XYZ file of N, CA, C and O in Angstrom:
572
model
N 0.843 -1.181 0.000
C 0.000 0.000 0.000
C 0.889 1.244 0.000
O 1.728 1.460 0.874
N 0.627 2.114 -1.126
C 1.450 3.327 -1.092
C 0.834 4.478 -0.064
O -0.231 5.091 -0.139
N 1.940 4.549 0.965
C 1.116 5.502 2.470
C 1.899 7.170 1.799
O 2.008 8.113 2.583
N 2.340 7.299 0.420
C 2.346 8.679 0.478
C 1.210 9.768 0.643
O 0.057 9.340 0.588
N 1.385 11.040 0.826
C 0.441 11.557 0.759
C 0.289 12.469 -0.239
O 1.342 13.016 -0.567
N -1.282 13.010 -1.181
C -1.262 13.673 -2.323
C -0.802 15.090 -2.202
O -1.333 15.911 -1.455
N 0.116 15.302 -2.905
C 1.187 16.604 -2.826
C -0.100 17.988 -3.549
O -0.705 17.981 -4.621
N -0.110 18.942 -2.504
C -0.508 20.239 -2.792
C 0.542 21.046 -3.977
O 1.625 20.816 -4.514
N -0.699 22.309 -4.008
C -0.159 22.534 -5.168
C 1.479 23.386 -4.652
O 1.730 23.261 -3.453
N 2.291 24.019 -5.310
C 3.753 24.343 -4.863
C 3.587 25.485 -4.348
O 4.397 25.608 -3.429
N 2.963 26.373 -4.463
C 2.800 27.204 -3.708
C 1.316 28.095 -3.836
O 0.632 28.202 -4.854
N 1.065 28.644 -2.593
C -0.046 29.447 -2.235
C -0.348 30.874 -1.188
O 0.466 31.271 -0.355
N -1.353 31.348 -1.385
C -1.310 32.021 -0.038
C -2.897 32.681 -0.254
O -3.600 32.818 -1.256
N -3.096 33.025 1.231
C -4.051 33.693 1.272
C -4.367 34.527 2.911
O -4.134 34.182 4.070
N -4.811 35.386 2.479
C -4.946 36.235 3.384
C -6.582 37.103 4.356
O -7.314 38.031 4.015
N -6.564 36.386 5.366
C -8.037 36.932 6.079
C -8.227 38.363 7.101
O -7.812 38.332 8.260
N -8.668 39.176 6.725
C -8.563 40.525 7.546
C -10.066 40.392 8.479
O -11.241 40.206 8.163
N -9.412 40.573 9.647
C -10.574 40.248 10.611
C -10.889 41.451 11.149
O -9.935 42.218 11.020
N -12.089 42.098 11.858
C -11.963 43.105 12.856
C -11.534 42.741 14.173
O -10.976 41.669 14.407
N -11.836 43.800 15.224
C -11.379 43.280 16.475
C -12.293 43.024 16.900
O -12.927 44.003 17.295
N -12.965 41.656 17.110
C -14.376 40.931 17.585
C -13.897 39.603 17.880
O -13.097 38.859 17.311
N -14.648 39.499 18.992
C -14.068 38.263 19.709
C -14.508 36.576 18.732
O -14.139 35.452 19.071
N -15.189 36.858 17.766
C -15.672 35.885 17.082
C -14.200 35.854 16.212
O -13.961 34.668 15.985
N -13.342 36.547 15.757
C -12.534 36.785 14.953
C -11.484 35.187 15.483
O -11.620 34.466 14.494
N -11.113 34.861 15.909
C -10.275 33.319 15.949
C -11.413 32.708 15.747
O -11.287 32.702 14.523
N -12.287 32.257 15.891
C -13.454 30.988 15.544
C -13.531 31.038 13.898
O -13.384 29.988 13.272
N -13.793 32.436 13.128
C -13.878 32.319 11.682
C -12.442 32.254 11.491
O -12.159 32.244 10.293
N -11.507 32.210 12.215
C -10.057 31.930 11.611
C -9.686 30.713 11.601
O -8.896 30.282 10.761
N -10.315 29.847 12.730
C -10.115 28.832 12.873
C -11.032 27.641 11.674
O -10.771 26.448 11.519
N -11.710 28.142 11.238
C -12.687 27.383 10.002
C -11.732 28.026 8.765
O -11.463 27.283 7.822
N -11.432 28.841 8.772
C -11.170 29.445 7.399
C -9.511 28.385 7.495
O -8.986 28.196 6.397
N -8.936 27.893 8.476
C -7.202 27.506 8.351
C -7.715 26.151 8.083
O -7.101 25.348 7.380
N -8.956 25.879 8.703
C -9.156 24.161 8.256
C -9.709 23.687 7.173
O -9.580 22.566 6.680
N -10.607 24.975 6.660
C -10.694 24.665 5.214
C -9.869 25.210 3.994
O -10.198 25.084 2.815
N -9.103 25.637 4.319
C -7.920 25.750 3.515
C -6.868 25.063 3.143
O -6.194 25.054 2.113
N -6.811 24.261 4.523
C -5.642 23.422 4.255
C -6.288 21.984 3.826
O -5.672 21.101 3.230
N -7.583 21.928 4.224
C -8.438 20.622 3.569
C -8.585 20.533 1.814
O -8.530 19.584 1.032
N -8.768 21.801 1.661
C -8.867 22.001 0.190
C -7.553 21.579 -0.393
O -7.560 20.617 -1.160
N -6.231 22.293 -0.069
C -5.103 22.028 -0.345
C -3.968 20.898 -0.348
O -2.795 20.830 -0.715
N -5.165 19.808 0.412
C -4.647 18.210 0.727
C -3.686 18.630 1.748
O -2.521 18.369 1.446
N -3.882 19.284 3.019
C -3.045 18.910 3.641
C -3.742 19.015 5.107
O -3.586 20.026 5.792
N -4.528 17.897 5.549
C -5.354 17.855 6.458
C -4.609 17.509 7.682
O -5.090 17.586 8.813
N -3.291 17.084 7.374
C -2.595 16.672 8.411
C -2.001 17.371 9.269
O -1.362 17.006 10.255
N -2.301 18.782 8.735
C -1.448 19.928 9.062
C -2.646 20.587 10.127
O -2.357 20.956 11.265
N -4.116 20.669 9.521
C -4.716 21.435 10.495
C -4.853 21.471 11.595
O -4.888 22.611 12.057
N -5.021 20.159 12.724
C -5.420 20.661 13.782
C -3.826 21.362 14.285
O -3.985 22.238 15.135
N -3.071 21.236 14.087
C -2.026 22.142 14.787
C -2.176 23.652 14.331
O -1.912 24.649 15.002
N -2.600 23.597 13.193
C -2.534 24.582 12.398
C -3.502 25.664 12.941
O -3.318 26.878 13.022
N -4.548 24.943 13.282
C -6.144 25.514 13.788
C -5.535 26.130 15.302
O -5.566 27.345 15.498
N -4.949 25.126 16.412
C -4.718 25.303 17.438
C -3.588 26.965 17.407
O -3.996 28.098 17.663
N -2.469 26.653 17.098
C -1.713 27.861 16.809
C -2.415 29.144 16.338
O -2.238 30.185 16.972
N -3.048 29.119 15.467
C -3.782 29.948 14.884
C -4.885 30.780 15.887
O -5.125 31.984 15.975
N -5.305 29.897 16.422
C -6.399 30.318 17.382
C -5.534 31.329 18.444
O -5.884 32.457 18.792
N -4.726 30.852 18.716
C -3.752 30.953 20.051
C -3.567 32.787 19.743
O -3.926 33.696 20.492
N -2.950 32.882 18.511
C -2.254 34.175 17.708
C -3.547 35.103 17.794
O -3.575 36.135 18.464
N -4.673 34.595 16.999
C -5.656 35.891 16.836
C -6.218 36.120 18.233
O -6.628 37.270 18.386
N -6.352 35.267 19.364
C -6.846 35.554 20.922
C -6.103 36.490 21.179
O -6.456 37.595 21.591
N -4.823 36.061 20.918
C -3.884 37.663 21.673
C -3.686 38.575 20.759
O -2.950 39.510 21.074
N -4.212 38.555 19.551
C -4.528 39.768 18.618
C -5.672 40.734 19.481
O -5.439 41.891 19.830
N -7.444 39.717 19.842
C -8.089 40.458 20.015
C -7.447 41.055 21.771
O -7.333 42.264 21.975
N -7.108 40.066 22.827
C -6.730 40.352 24.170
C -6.062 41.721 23.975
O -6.756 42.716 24.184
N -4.634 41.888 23.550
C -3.948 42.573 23.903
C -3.556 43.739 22.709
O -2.506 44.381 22.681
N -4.463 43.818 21.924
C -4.409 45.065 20.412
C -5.135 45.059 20.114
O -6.031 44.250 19.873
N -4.753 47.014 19.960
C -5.817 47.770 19.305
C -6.438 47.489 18.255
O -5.634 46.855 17.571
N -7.906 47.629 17.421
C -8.310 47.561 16.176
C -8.006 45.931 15.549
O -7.741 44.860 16.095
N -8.140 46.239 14.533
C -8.302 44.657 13.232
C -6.845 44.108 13.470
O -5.913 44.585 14.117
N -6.968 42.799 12.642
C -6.066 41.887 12.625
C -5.666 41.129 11.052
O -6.847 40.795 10.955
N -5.411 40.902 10.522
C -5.579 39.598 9.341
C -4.204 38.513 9.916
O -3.167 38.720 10.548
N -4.752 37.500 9.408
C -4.154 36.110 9.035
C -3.231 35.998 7.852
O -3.757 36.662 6.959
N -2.285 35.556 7.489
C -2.035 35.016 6.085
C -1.217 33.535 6.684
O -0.825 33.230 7.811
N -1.178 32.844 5.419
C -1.375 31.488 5.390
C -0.596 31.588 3.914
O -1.060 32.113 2.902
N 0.959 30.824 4.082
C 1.343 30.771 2.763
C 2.025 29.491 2.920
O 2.564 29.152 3.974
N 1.990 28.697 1.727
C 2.157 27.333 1.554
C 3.848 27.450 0.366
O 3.808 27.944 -0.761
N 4.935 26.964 0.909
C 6.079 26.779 0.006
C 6.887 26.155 0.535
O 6.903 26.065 1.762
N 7.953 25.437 -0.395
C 8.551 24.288 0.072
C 8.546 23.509 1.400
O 9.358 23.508 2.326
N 7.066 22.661 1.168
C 6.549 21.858 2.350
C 6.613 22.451 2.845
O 7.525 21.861 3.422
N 6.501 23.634 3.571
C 6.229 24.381 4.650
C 5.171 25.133 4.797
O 5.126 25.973 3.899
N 4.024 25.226 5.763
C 3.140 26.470 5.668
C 3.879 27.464 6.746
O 4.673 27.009 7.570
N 3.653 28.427 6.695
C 3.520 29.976 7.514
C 2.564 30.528 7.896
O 2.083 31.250 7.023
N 1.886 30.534 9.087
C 0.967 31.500 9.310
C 1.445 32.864 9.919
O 2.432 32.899 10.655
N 0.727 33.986 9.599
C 1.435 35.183 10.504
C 0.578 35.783 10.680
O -0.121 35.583 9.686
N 0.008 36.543 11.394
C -1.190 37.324 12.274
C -0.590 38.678 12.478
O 0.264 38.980 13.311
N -0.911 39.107 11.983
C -0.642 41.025 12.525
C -1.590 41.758 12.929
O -2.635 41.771 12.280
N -1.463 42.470 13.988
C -2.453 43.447 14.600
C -1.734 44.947 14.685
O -0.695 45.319 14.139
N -2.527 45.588 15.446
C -1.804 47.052 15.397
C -1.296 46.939 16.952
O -1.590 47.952 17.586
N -0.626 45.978 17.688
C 0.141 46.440 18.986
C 1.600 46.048 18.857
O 1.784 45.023 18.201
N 2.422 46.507 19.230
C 3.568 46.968 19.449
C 4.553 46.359 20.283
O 5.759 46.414 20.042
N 3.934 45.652 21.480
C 4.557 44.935 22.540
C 4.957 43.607 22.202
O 4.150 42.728 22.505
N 6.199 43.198 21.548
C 5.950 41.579 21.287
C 6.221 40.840 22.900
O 6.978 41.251 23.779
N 5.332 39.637 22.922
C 5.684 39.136 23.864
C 6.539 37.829 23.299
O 6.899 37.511 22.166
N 6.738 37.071 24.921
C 7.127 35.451 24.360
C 6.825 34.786 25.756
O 6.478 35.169 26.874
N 7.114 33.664 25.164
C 6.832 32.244 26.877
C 6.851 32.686 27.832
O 7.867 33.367 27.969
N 5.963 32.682 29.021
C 6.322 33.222 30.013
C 6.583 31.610 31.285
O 6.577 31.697 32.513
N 6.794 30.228 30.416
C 7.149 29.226 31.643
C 5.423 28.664 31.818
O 4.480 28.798 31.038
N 5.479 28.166 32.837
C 4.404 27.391 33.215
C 3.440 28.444 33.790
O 4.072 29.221 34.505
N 2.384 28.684 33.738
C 1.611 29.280 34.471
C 0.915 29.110 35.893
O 1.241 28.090 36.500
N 0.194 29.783 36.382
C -0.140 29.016 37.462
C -1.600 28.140 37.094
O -2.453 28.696 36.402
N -1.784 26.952 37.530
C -3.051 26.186 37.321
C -4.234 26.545 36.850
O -4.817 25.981 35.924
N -4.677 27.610 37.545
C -5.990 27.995 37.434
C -5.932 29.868 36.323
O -6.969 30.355 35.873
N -5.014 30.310 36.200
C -4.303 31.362 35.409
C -5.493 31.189 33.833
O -5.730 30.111 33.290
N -5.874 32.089 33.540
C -7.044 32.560 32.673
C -6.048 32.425 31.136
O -6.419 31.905 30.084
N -4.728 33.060 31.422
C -3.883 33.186 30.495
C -2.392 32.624 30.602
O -2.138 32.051 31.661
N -1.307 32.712 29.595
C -0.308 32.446 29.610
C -0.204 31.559 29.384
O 0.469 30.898 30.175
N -0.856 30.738 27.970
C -0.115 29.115 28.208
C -0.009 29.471 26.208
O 0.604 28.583 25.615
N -0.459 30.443 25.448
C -0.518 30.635 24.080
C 0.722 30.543 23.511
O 1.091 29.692 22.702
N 1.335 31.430 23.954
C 2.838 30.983 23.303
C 4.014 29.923 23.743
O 4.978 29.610 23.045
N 3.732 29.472 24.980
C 3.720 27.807 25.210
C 3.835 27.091 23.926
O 4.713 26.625 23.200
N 2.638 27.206 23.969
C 1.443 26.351 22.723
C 2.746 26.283 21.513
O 3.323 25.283 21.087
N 3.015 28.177 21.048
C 3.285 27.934 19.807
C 4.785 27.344 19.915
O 5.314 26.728 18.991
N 5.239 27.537 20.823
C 6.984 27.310 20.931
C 6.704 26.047 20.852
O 7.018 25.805 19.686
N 6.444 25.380 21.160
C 6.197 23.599 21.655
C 5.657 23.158 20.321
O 6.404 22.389 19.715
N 4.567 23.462 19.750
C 3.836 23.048 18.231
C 4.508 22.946 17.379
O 4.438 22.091 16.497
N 5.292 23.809 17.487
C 5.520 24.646 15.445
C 7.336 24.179 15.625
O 8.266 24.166 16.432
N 6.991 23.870 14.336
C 8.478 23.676 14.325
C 9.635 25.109 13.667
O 10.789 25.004 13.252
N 8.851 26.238 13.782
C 9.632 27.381 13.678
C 8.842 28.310 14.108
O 7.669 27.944 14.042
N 9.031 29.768 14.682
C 8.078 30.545 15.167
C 8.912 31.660 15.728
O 10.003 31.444 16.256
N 8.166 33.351 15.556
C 8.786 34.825 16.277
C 8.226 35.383 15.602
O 7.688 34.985 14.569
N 8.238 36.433 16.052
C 7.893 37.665 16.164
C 8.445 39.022 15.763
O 9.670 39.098 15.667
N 7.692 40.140 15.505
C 8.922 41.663 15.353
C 7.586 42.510 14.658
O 6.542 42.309 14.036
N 8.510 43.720 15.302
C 7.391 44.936 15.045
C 8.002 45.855 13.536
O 9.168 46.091 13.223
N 6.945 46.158 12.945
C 6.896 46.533 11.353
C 7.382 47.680 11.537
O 8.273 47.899 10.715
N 7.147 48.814 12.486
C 8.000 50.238 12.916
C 6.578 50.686 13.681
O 5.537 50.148 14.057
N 7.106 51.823 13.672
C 6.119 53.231 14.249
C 4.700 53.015 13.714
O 4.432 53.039 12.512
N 3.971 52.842 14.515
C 2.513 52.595 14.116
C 2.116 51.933 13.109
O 1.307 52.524 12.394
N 2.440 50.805 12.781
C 2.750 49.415 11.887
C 2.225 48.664 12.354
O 1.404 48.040 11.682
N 2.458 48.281 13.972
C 1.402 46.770 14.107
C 3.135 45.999 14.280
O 4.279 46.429 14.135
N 2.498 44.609 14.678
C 3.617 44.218 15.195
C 3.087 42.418 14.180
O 1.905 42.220 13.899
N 3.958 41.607 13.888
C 3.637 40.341 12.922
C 3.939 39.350 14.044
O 4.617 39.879 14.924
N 3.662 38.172 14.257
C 3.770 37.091 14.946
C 3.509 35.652 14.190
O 2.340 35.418 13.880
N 4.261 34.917 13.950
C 4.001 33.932 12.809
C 4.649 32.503 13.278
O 5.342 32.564 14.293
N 4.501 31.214 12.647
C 4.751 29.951 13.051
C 4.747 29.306 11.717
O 4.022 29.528 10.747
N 5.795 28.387 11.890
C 6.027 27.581 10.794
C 5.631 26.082 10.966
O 6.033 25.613 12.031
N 4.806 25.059 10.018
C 4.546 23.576 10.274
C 5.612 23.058 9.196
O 5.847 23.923 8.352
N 6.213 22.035 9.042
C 6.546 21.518 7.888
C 6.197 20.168 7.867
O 6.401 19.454 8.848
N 5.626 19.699 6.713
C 4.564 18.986 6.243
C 5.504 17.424 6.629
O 5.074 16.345 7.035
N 6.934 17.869 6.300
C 7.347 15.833 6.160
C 7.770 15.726 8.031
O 7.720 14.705 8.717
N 8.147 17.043 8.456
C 8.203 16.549 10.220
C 7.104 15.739 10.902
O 7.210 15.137 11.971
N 5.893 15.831 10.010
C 4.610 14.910 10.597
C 4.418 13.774 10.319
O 3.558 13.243 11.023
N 4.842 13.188 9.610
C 4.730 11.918 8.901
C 5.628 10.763 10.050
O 6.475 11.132 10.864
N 5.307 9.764 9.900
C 5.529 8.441 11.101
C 7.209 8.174 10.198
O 7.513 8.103 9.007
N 8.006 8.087 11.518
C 9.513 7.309 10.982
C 9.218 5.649 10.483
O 8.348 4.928 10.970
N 9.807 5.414 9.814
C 9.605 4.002 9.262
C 10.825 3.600 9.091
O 11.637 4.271 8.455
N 11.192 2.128 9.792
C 12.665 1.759 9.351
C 12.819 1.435 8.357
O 13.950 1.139 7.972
């Protein structure tokens, strides 16, 4: 039985501009799973969905105004990157405490993604935050 999987097309992208509404990760989170379903690469979403979610929460939590998504597909690799208009990049802050409302998102992405950071565009730019999957790190070792 051939266990490859059907190769997407070589490259893509697309891009979702959200407002700042707390519904804004839920339609992000449908829009990354049907994108990457369309694109044969289903293997990728739920991480893809999870990360994703993680990014636009602290889009709407902690920045001002709208957000968009982009989602670009090239050499086996996707990219997601989320930009909002705040300024402060954060990163991991360690374990949280148990019952802690917040602090476990960029956990999430450091631990998930097999590449991932951050950086601010300049002076009233908005700041980008993005994560990398690559498609053959998922696949089962076989001797």
């Amino acid at each position: 039985m051939d266990e490859r999987l059907p190769e997407p097309p070589s490259e893509w992208r697309y891009t979702l501009r959200v407002p700042h509404d707390p519904l804004a990760p839920a339609i992000a989170r449908d829009t990354v799973r049907s994108v990457l379903a369309r694109h044969a690469l289903p293997e990728l979403a739920d991480t893809a969905v999870l990360l994703t979610s993680e990014l636009l929460t602290n889009a709407w939590c902690h920045a001002p105004g709208p957000a968009s998504l982009s989602l670009k597909w090239a050499d086996k690799r996707l990219r997601a990157s989320v930009w909002d208009m705040g300024f402060l990049l954060s990163y991991p802050t360690g374990c949280p405490e148990p019952y802690a409302e917040g602090g476990r998102g960029l956990a999430l992405v450091e631990l998930c993604a097999d590449a991932w950071g951050s950086f601010v565009m300049g002076p009233a730019q908005g700041k980008v935050v993005w994560f990398e999957l690559l498609r053959d790190s998922l696949r089962p070792v076989t001797a």
